Coordinates of C-alpha atoms and ligand atoms in Angstrom, one line a residue:
M1 CA -166.1 -221.2 112.7
A2 CA -168.8 -220.0 115.2
K3 CA -167.3 -219.1 118.5
K4 CA -169.3 -220.0 121.5
T5 CA -170.3 -216.8 123.2
Q6 CA -171.1 -217.0 126.9
E7 CA -172.7 -214.3 129.0
F8 CA -171.7 -213.5 132.5
V9 CA -174.4 -211.6 134.4
C10 CA -174.2 -209.7 137.7
Q11 CA -176.8 -211.3 140.1
T12 CA -177.3 -208.1 141.9
C13 CA -177.8 -205.5 139.1
G14 CA -178.2 -207.5 135.9
A15 CA -175.2 -206.0 134.1
A16 CA -173.8 -208.4 131.4
Y17 CA -170.2 -209.1 130.6
G18 CA -168.4 -211.1 128.0
R19 CA -166.1 -212.7 130.5
W20 CA -166.0 -213.4 134.2
Q21 CA -164.7 -210.7 136.5
G22 CA -164.5 -210.4 140.3
K23 CA -166.2 -207.1 140.7
C24 CA -169.2 -205.7 138.8
D25 CA -168.3 -202.4 137.3
A26 CA -171.9 -201.3 137.2
C27 CA -172.9 -201.7 140.8
G28 CA -169.5 -202.2 142.5
E29 CA -170.5 -205.5 144.2
W30 CA -167.9 -208.3 144.5
N31 CA -168.4 -211.9 143.6
T32 CA -171.8 -211.4 142.1
I33 CA -171.1 -212.3 138.5
S34 CA -171.9 -215.8 137.2
E35 CA -172.4 -217.5 133.9
E36 CA -175.8 -217.7 132.4
G37 CA -176.9 -221.2 131.4
A38 CA -176.3 -222.0 127.8
A39 CA -179.7 -223.7 127.8
T40 CA -181.5 -220.4 128.1
E41 CA -179.9 -219.2 124.9
R42 CA -181.1 -222.3 123.0
I43 CA -184.6 -222.2 124.3
L44 CA -185.2 -218.4 124.1
A45 CA -183.4 -216.7 121.3
A46 CA -180.0 -216.5 119.7
G47 CA -178.1 -213.3 120.5
P48 CA -178.1 -210.3 118.2
G49 CA -176.4 -211.0 114.9
R50 CA -176.4 -214.7 115.4
P51 CA -178.6 -216.7 113.2
P52 CA -180.7 -219.2 115.1
R53 CA -179.8 -222.8 114.5
K54 CA -183.3 -223.5 113.2
G55 CA -186.2 -221.2 112.2
K56 CA -187.5 -219.8 108.9
P57 CA -187.7 -216.3 107.6
F58 CA -191.0 -214.5 107.9
P59 CA -192.6 -211.7 105.8
L60 CA -192.1 -208.1 107.0
A61 CA -195.2 -205.8 106.8
P62 CA -195.5 -202.0 106.1
L63 CA -196.7 -199.6 108.8
A64 CA -199.9 -198.9 107.1
G65 CA -202.4 -201.7 107.2
E66 CA -205.5 -203.1 108.9
Q67 CA -205.3 -202.6 112.7
K68 CA -207.4 -203.5 115.6
E69 CA -207.7 -201.7 118.9
A70 CA -206.2 -204.0 121.5
P71 CA -209.2 -205.9 122.9
R72 CA -209.8 -205.3 126.5
L73 CA -211.1 -207.6 129.2
P74 CA -212.4 -205.4 132.0
S75 CA -211.7 -207.1 135.3
G76 CA -214.7 -205.5 137.0
N77 CA -212.4 -203.7 139.4
A78 CA -212.8 -200.1 138.1
E79 CA -209.8 -198.6 139.7
F80 CA -207.5 -201.4 138.6
D81 CA -208.9 -201.3 135.1
R82 CA -208.4 -197.5 134.9
V83 CA -204.7 -197.9 135.6
A84 CA -204.3 -200.9 133.3
G85 CA -205.6 -198.6 130.5
G86 CA -209.2 -199.9 130.4
G87 CA -208.9 -203.6 131.3
L88 CA -206.6 -206.5 130.8
V89 CA -205.2 -207.0 127.3
P90 CA -205.3 -210.7 126.4
G91 CA -201.8 -212.0 126.0
S92 CA -200.2 -209.1 127.9
V93 CA -198.1 -209.4 131.0
L94 CA -198.4 -206.9 133.9
L95 CA -195.9 -206.5 136.7
V96 CA -197.4 -205.2 140.0
G97 CA -194.7 -204.0 142.3
G98 CA -194.8 -202.6 145.8
D99 CA -193.5 -202.9 149.3
P100 CA -194.2 -206.1 151.3
G101 CA -197.5 -205.8 153.1
I102 CA -198.9 -203.0 151.0
G103 CA -201.7 -205.2 149.8
K104 CA -200.6 -206.6 146.4
S105 CA -201.9 -210.1 147.2
T106 CA -205.2 -208.7 148.5
L107 CA -205.7 -206.6 145.4
L108 CA -204.9 -209.4 143.0
I109 CA -207.1 -212.0 144.6
Q110 CA -209.9 -209.5 144.4
V111 CA -209.2 -208.9 140.7
A112 CA -209.0 -212.6 140.0
A113 CA -212.2 -213.2 141.9
A114 CA -214.0 -210.3 140.0
L115 CA -213.0 -211.8 136.7
A116 CA -214.0 -215.3 137.8
G117 CA -217.3 -214.0 138.9
A118 CA -217.8 -212.6 135.4
G119 CA -217.5 -216.2 134.0
H120 CA -213.8 -216.1 132.9
R121 CA -211.4 -218.8 133.9
S122 CA -209.0 -217.2 136.4
I123 CA -206.1 -218.8 138.2
Y124 CA -204.2 -217.6 141.3
I125 CA -200.8 -219.2 141.9
T126 CA -199.0 -218.3 145.1
G127 CA -195.3 -219.0 145.8
E128 CA -195.3 -217.2 149.1
E129 CA -198.2 -218.5 151.1
S130 CA -200.0 -221.8 151.5
V131 CA -203.4 -222.6 149.9
A132 CA -204.9 -222.4 153.4
Q133 CA -203.6 -218.9 154.0
V134 CA -205.0 -217.7 150.7
R135 CA -208.3 -219.4 151.5
L136 CA -208.4 -217.6 154.8
R137 CA -207.8 -214.3 153.2
A138 CA -210.5 -215.0 150.6
E139 CA -212.9 -215.9 153.3
R140 CA -212.2 -212.6 155.0
L141 CA -212.8 -210.8 151.8
G142 CA -216.0 -212.7 151.2
L143 CA -214.8 -214.2 147.9
T144 CA -215.0 -217.9 148.6
S145 CA -218.1 -218.4 146.4
L146 CA -216.3 -217.2 143.3
P147 CA -214.7 -219.9 141.1
V148 CA -211.0 -218.8 141.3
E149 CA -208.7 -221.7 140.8
L150 CA -205.9 -221.8 143.4
A151 CA -202.5 -223.4 143.8
A152 CA -199.3 -223.0 145.8
E153 CA -196.6 -223.7 143.3
T154 CA -193.2 -222.4 142.4
S155 CA -191.9 -224.5 139.5
V156 CA -192.5 -222.7 136.2
E157 CA -192.4 -225.9 134.3
D158 CA -195.2 -227.4 136.4
I159 CA -197.2 -224.2 136.2
I160 CA -197.0 -224.1 132.4
A161 CA -198.0 -227.8 132.2
T162 CA -201.0 -227.1 134.4
L163 CA -202.0 -223.9 132.6
S164 CA -201.8 -225.7 129.3
Q165 CA -204.4 -228.3 130.4
G166 CA -208.1 -227.8 129.6
K167 CA -209.6 -224.4 128.7
L168 CA -206.9 -221.7 128.5
P169 CA -207.3 -219.3 131.4
R170 CA -208.1 -215.6 130.8
L171 CA -206.1 -214.4 133.8
V172 CA -203.2 -216.0 135.8
V173 CA -201.8 -214.2 138.8
I174 CA -198.3 -215.2 139.8
D175 CA -197.6 -214.1 143.4
S176 CA -194.6 -213.5 143.3
I177 CA -192.1 -213.7 140.4
Q178 CA -189.3 -213.7 142.9
T179 CA -190.4 -217.1 144.3
M180 CA -190.6 -218.8 140.8
W181 CA -187.8 -221.0 139.5
T182 CA -187.1 -223.0 136.4
D183 CA -184.6 -225.9 136.1
M184 CA -183.5 -224.4 132.8
V185 CA -181.0 -222.3 134.8
E186 CA -178.9 -223.4 137.7
Q187 CA -179.0 -220.3 140.0
A188 CA -181.1 -220.2 143.2
P189 CA -184.7 -218.9 143.1
G190 CA -184.8 -215.1 143.6
T191 CA -181.6 -214.4 141.7
V192 CA -181.6 -212.2 138.6
T193 CA -181.1 -215.1 136.3
Q194 CA -184.0 -217.1 137.8
V195 CA -186.4 -214.2 137.9
R196 CA -185.6 -213.3 134.3
A197 CA -185.8 -216.8 132.9
S198 CA -189.0 -217.6 134.8
A199 CA -190.6 -214.3 133.6
Q200 CA -189.4 -215.0 130.0
I201 CA -191.2 -218.4 130.0
L202 CA -194.4 -217.0 131.5
I203 CA -194.3 -214.1 129.0
R204 CA -193.9 -216.6 126.1
F205 CA -196.8 -218.6 127.4
A206 CA -199.0 -215.5 127.8
K207 CA -198.4 -214.4 124.2
R208 CA -199.0 -217.9 122.8
A209 CA -202.1 -218.6 124.9
G210 CA -203.6 -215.1 124.8
T211 CA -203.8 -215.2 128.6
A212 CA -203.2 -212.1 130.6
I213 CA -200.6 -212.7 133.3
V214 CA -200.1 -210.6 136.3
L215 CA -196.7 -210.9 138.0
V216 CA -196.3 -209.7 141.5
G217 CA -192.9 -208.2 142.3
H218 CA -191.5 -207.1 145.7
V219 CA -189.7 -203.8 145.7
T220 CA -186.3 -204.0 147.2
K221 CA -185.0 -201.5 149.7
D222 CA -183.8 -199.1 147.1
G223 CA -187.1 -199.0 145.3
Q224 CA -186.3 -201.4 142.5
I225 CA -188.8 -204.0 141.4
A226 CA -188.1 -207.8 141.2
G227 CA -184.4 -207.9 141.8
P228 CA -183.1 -204.7 140.1
R229 CA -185.7 -204.1 137.5
V230 CA -184.8 -207.1 135.5
V231 CA -188.3 -207.8 134.3
E232 CA -189.5 -204.3 133.8
H233 CA -188.4 -204.1 130.3
M234 CA -189.9 -207.5 129.3
V235 CA -193.4 -206.9 130.5
D236 CA -196.1 -204.8 128.8
A237 CA -197.0 -202.8 131.8
V238 CA -195.5 -202.0 135.2
L239 CA -197.9 -200.9 137.9
S240 CA -196.7 -199.8 141.3
F241 CA -198.8 -200.1 144.4
E242 CA -198.0 -197.5 146.9
G243 CA -199.1 -196.3 150.3
E244 CA -197.7 -194.3 153.1
G245 CA -197.2 -196.1 156.4
G246 CA -200.0 -195.4 158.8
H247 CA -202.5 -194.4 156.1
H248 CA -205.2 -196.6 154.8
F249 CA -205.1 -195.1 151.3
R250 CA -203.4 -197.1 148.6
I251 CA -202.5 -195.8 145.2
L252 CA -202.0 -197.9 142.1
R253 CA -199.9 -196.1 139.6
A254 CA -198.8 -197.0 136.0
V255 CA -195.1 -196.7 135.7
K256 CA -195.0 -198.1 132.2
N257 CA -197.9 -199.2 129.9
R258 CA -197.6 -200.3 126.3
F259 CA -201.4 -200.3 126.0
G260 CA -202.4 -197.2 127.9
P261 CA -201.5 -194.0 129.5
T262 CA -199.0 -193.9 132.4
D263 CA -200.4 -191.0 134.3
E264 CA -203.5 -192.6 135.6
I265 CA -203.8 -193.6 139.3
G266 CA -206.2 -195.9 141.0
V267 CA -207.2 -195.1 144.6
F268 CA -208.1 -197.8 147.1
E269 CA -208.8 -197.8 150.8
M270 CA -207.6 -200.7 152.9
T271 CA -210.5 -201.8 155.1
G272 CA -211.3 -204.8 157.2
G273 CA -212.9 -206.3 154.2
G274 CA -210.0 -205.8 151.8
L275 CA -209.3 -203.0 149.3
S276 CA -212.3 -201.0 148.4
E277 CA -212.3 -198.8 145.3
V278 CA -212.5 -195.1 146.0
A279 CA -214.6 -193.5 143.3
N280 CA -214.2 -189.9 144.7
P281 CA -210.6 -189.6 145.9
S282 CA -210.8 -185.8 146.4
A283 CA -213.4 -186.3 149.1
L284 CA -211.3 -188.9 150.7
F285 CA -208.1 -186.8 150.6
L286 CA -209.8 -183.8 152.0
S287 CA -211.8 -185.7 154.7
E288 CA -209.1 -185.2 157.4
R289 CA -208.6 -181.5 156.8
D290 CA -207.6 -179.3 159.6
L291 CA -209.9 -176.5 158.9
G292 CA -208.7 -173.0 159.8
A293 CA -205.1 -173.9 160.6
P294 CA -202.4 -171.7 159.1
G295 CA -200.1 -173.4 156.7
T296 CA -202.6 -175.5 154.8
A297 CA -203.7 -174.9 151.2
V298 CA -205.9 -177.1 148.9
F299 CA -204.4 -177.9 145.6
A300 CA -206.6 -178.7 142.6
G301 CA -204.5 -181.2 140.9
M302 CA -204.8 -183.7 138.0
E303 CA -203.8 -187.3 138.1
G304 CA -204.1 -188.5 134.5
T305 CA -207.5 -187.6 133.2
R306 CA -208.9 -187.2 136.7
P307 CA -208.9 -184.1 138.8
L308 CA -207.9 -184.6 142.4
L309 CA -208.0 -182.2 145.3
V310 CA -205.5 -182.6 148.0
E311 CA -204.3 -180.6 151.0
I312 CA -200.7 -179.3 151.1
Q313 CA -199.4 -178.6 154.5
A314 CA -196.4 -176.4 155.4
L315 CA -194.7 -175.6 158.6
V316 CA -192.3 -172.7 158.7
A317 CA -190.5 -172.4 162.1
P318 CA -187.4 -170.5 163.3
T319 CA -184.4 -172.7 163.0
S320 CA -182.0 -173.6 165.7
L321 CA -179.5 -175.0 163.3
G322 CA -176.7 -173.4 161.2
T323 CA -178.2 -174.7 158.0
P324 CA -182.0 -174.6 158.2
R325 CA -183.9 -177.9 157.4
R326 CA -186.0 -178.4 154.3
A327 CA -188.0 -181.6 154.5
V328 CA -190.6 -182.6 151.9
V329 CA -193.0 -185.6 151.8
G330 CA -194.9 -186.2 148.7
W331 CA -193.5 -183.5 146.5
D332 CA -190.2 -182.7 144.7
P333 CA -187.6 -181.1 147.0
N334 CA -186.1 -179.2 144.1
R335 CA -189.4 -177.5 143.4
L336 CA -189.7 -176.5 147.1
A337 CA -186.2 -175.0 146.8
M338 CA -187.3 -173.1 143.7
V339 CA -190.4 -171.7 145.3
L340 CA -188.5 -170.6 148.4
A341 CA -185.9 -168.9 146.2
V342 CA -188.6 -167.0 144.2
L343 CA -190.3 -166.0 147.5
E344 CA -187.1 -164.6 148.7
A345 CA -185.9 -163.0 145.5
H346 CA -189.1 -161.4 144.3
C347 CA -191.4 -161.1 147.3
G348 CA -189.0 -160.2 150.1
V349 CA -190.1 -163.2 152.1
K350 CA -186.9 -164.2 153.9
L351 CA -186.9 -167.9 154.9
G352 CA -183.1 -168.4 155.4
G353 CA -183.6 -168.4 159.2
Y354 CA -186.5 -170.9 159.2
D355 CA -186.9 -174.6 159.0
V356 CA -189.4 -175.5 156.3
Y357 CA -191.5 -178.7 156.2
L358 CA -193.9 -179.5 153.4
N359 CA -196.3 -182.4 153.4
V360 CA -198.9 -183.7 150.9
A361 CA -201.8 -185.0 153.0
G362 CA -203.0 -188.6 152.7
G363 CA -199.7 -190.1 151.5
L364 CA -200.2 -188.9 148.0
R365 CA -197.2 -188.0 145.8
I366 CA -197.6 -185.0 143.5
Q367 CA -195.6 -184.6 140.4
E368 CA -197.2 -181.6 138.8
P369 CA -195.6 -178.1 138.7
A370 CA -199.1 -176.8 139.0
A371 CA -198.8 -177.4 142.7
D372 CA -196.3 -174.5 143.1
L373 CA -199.0 -172.0 143.8
A374 CA -200.7 -174.1 146.5
A375 CA -197.3 -174.9 148.1
A376 CA -196.3 -171.2 148.1
A377 CA -199.7 -170.2 149.6
A378 CA -199.2 -172.8 152.4
L379 CA -195.7 -171.6 153.1
V380 CA -196.7 -167.9 153.3
S381 CA -199.7 -168.8 155.4
S382 CA -197.6 -170.7 157.9
L383 CA -194.9 -168.0 158.1
A384 CA -197.5 -165.2 158.6
K385 CA -199.6 -167.5 160.9
T386 CA -202.6 -166.5 158.9
P387 CA -205.0 -169.2 157.9
L388 CA -206.1 -169.3 154.2
P389 CA -209.8 -169.2 153.4
T390 CA -211.1 -172.8 153.9
D391 CA -213.3 -172.5 150.8
A392 CA -210.4 -171.8 148.3
V393 CA -208.4 -174.0 146.0
H394 CA -205.1 -173.2 144.3
F395 CA -203.3 -174.1 141.2
G396 CA -200.6 -172.5 139.0
E397 CA -197.0 -172.9 138.1
I398 CA -194.4 -170.4 139.4
S399 CA -191.7 -169.3 137.1
L400 CA -188.3 -168.1 138.2
S401 CA -189.3 -164.5 137.4
G402 CA -192.1 -164.7 140.0
A403 CA -194.8 -164.8 137.4
I404 CA -197.7 -167.3 137.8
R405 CA -198.0 -169.4 134.6
P406 CA -201.2 -171.0 133.4
V407 CA -201.5 -174.8 133.6
A408 CA -203.4 -177.4 131.6
H409 CA -206.9 -178.7 132.4
A410 CA -208.1 -175.6 134.3
P411 CA -211.8 -176.3 133.6
A412 CA -211.6 -179.9 134.9
R413 CA -209.8 -178.7 138.1
L414 CA -212.4 -175.9 138.7
K415 CA -215.3 -178.3 138.1
E416 CA -214.0 -180.7 140.7
A417 CA -213.5 -177.8 143.1
Q418 CA -217.1 -176.7 142.6
K419 CA -218.4 -180.2 142.9
L420 CA -216.8 -180.4 146.4
G421 CA -218.3 -177.2 147.5
F422 CA -215.4 -174.8 147.2
A423 CA -216.3 -171.2 146.5
R424 CA -213.0 -169.6 145.4
A425 CA -210.1 -170.6 143.2
V426 CA -206.8 -168.8 143.3
V427 CA -205.6 -169.3 139.7
P428 CA -203.0 -167.9 137.2
D429 CA -204.1 -164.6 135.7
A430 CA -204.4 -166.1 132.2
T431 CA -207.0 -168.7 133.2
R432 CA -210.0 -168.1 131.2
G433 CA -213.5 -169.6 130.8
G434 CA -213.5 -171.3 134.1
E435 CA -216.2 -169.2 135.7
R436 CA -219.0 -171.3 136.8
D437 CA -222.0 -171.0 139.2
G438 CA -220.9 -170.6 142.8
L439 CA -217.2 -170.5 142.1
T440 CA -215.3 -167.2 142.0
L441 CA -211.9 -166.9 140.3
A442 CA -209.2 -165.0 142.1
P443 CA -206.5 -164.5 139.5
V444 CA -202.9 -163.8 140.5
A445 CA -200.4 -162.6 138.0
T446 CA -197.3 -162.8 140.2
L447 CA -196.2 -164.5 143.4
T448 CA -196.1 -161.0 145.0
D449 CA -199.9 -160.7 144.3
L450 CA -200.4 -164.0 146.1
V451 CA -198.3 -162.8 149.1
G452 CA -200.3 -159.5 149.2
R453 CA -203.5 -161.5 149.1
I454 CA -202.6 -163.6 152.1
V455 CA -201.1 -160.8 154.1
P456 CA -202.9 -157.6 152.9
G457 CA -200.7 -154.5 152.7
R458 CA -197.6 -156.5 153.7
P459 CA -196.0 -158.2 150.7
A460 CA -193.1 -159.1 152.8
P461 CA -194.5 -160.6 156.0
R462 CA -192.5 -160.9 159.2
R463 CA -189.4 -159.2 158.0
D464 CA -188.6 -158.5 161.6
A465 CA -188.9 -162.1 162.7
K466 CA -185.2 -163.0 162.8
P467 CA -182.1 -160.9 162.2
A468 CA -180.4 -161.6 158.9
T469 CA -177.2 -162.4 160.6
A470 CA -178.7 -165.5 162.2
E471 CA -178.8 -167.1 158.7
R472 CA -175.1 -167.5 158.6
Ligands
TYD1 P1 -201.1 -208.3 151.5 O1 -202.0 -208.3 150.3 O2 -200.7 -209.7 152.1 O3 -199.7 -207.6 151.1 P2 -198.6 -207.9 150.0 O4 -199.1 -209.1 149.2 O5 -198.4 -206.7 149.3 O6 -197.4 -208.3 150.8 O7 -201.7 -207.4 152.5 C1 -201.3 -207.4 153.8 C2 -201.8 -206.3 154.7 O8 -203.1 -205.9 154.4 C3 -201.8 -206.8 156.1 O9 -201.0 -205.9 156.8 C4 -203.2 -206.7 156.5 C5 -203.9 -205.9 155.6 N1 -205.3 -206.3 155.3 C6 -206.3 -205.6 155.7 O10 -206.2 -204.5 156.4 N2 -207.6 -205.9 155.4 C7 -207.9 -207.1 154.7 O11 -209.0 -207.4 154.4 C8 -206.7 -207.8 154.2 C9 -206.9 -209.1 153.4 C10 -205.5 -207.4 154.5
MG2 MG1 -198.3 -211.0 149.2

């Protein structure tokens, strides 16, 4: 006899249990566990190992066989398309996450309008604003002449009924998934169960209709999308829209993409007329450089397939605290700790008595180990109060032994540096074949070489700056 299995789900973190309990073991919250509606099970799928009440077997296919490249529908917004992997895939569902106010609605109305302008049916459904508010924004963006179809709606059933009428849309934007609700489940809109059930229905619709759906998700305080990541695993791609407060740059980054790479970024600038695409981000990120100041180094980085030059700023100052401060914005604090340890152990650069601050300019976040060399150069330059040459770029990974290791894509990095008028590149010794007109390579084999280059004849600058006892 089949036993009725019920699922109890924590409304905060999404952990599932076989029976009710007062406290969620996964997130430690009290009174957050409630039963998931049995109707969901019937409509969506029977659980693992349970044969569905109806349904017929289907043939299974071998791996080898005729295959087609996923067709792409370029939206016409080049930076958005780049991050999506070359355009929207019909039938795919994309989640765009980001902090409130970062510009998600602005970006997506622009994408919807671009697609509508190219003659594709494109629909924008908002659950957060009124039609009048969206119209006002569209007017400001100069998009009102484009045939985007607009509605302020939150009932998923009504939305599906509307979308199923007439010609199937090519793109539907749902702004935001947290405001959507279905009467299939009892919980309030915004809860994990509602968000998940609503997303599930919309995903089903997308696959069936071949419509690309973009779901907007607000990031919660702790950086999780759409009520603790509940929809991330259901959608085909997760894009995160980021920006540093006070900067007008916005970066769209693929966190997950079933149809494309996850290391591409799209760069936008928030202007009075909406988000404009930045075709040459290096020029933008270097536009506010503080030329000739000690403690700044230009890093020739890569973001996906695209080289990107960015300024790394360091400030090394005597500490007044027992434990010196190490603060990093835009880079991995563990890598900073490693670079400081190598400087100390192999180059005699004592930083124990100094506070160290490291910042990546423009609100960019760097993930590459190739930034080690530029970070080290900025640190030594700040400590020695010696500016680095303004026409030099840096890249290279530092190993714990103090050696500078080569990194991938050296030619692309050097080409970008030359394009932006840099004359010198401080690179790992093993970098070959990068010489080009107007750009001189300055190879460094070890971190000691780099220190010697910045402070000639003094591989260990400012040893006298602070007595060693002050470190304790
Ligand atoms: P919005 O797209 O509403 O953010 P989200 O949907 O992510 O919450 O963007 C809101 C911000 O963008 C708001 O602070 C104003 C700014 N903005 C501009 O600077 N220029 C513009 O043309 C528009 C439409 C918005
Ligand atoms: Mg919005």
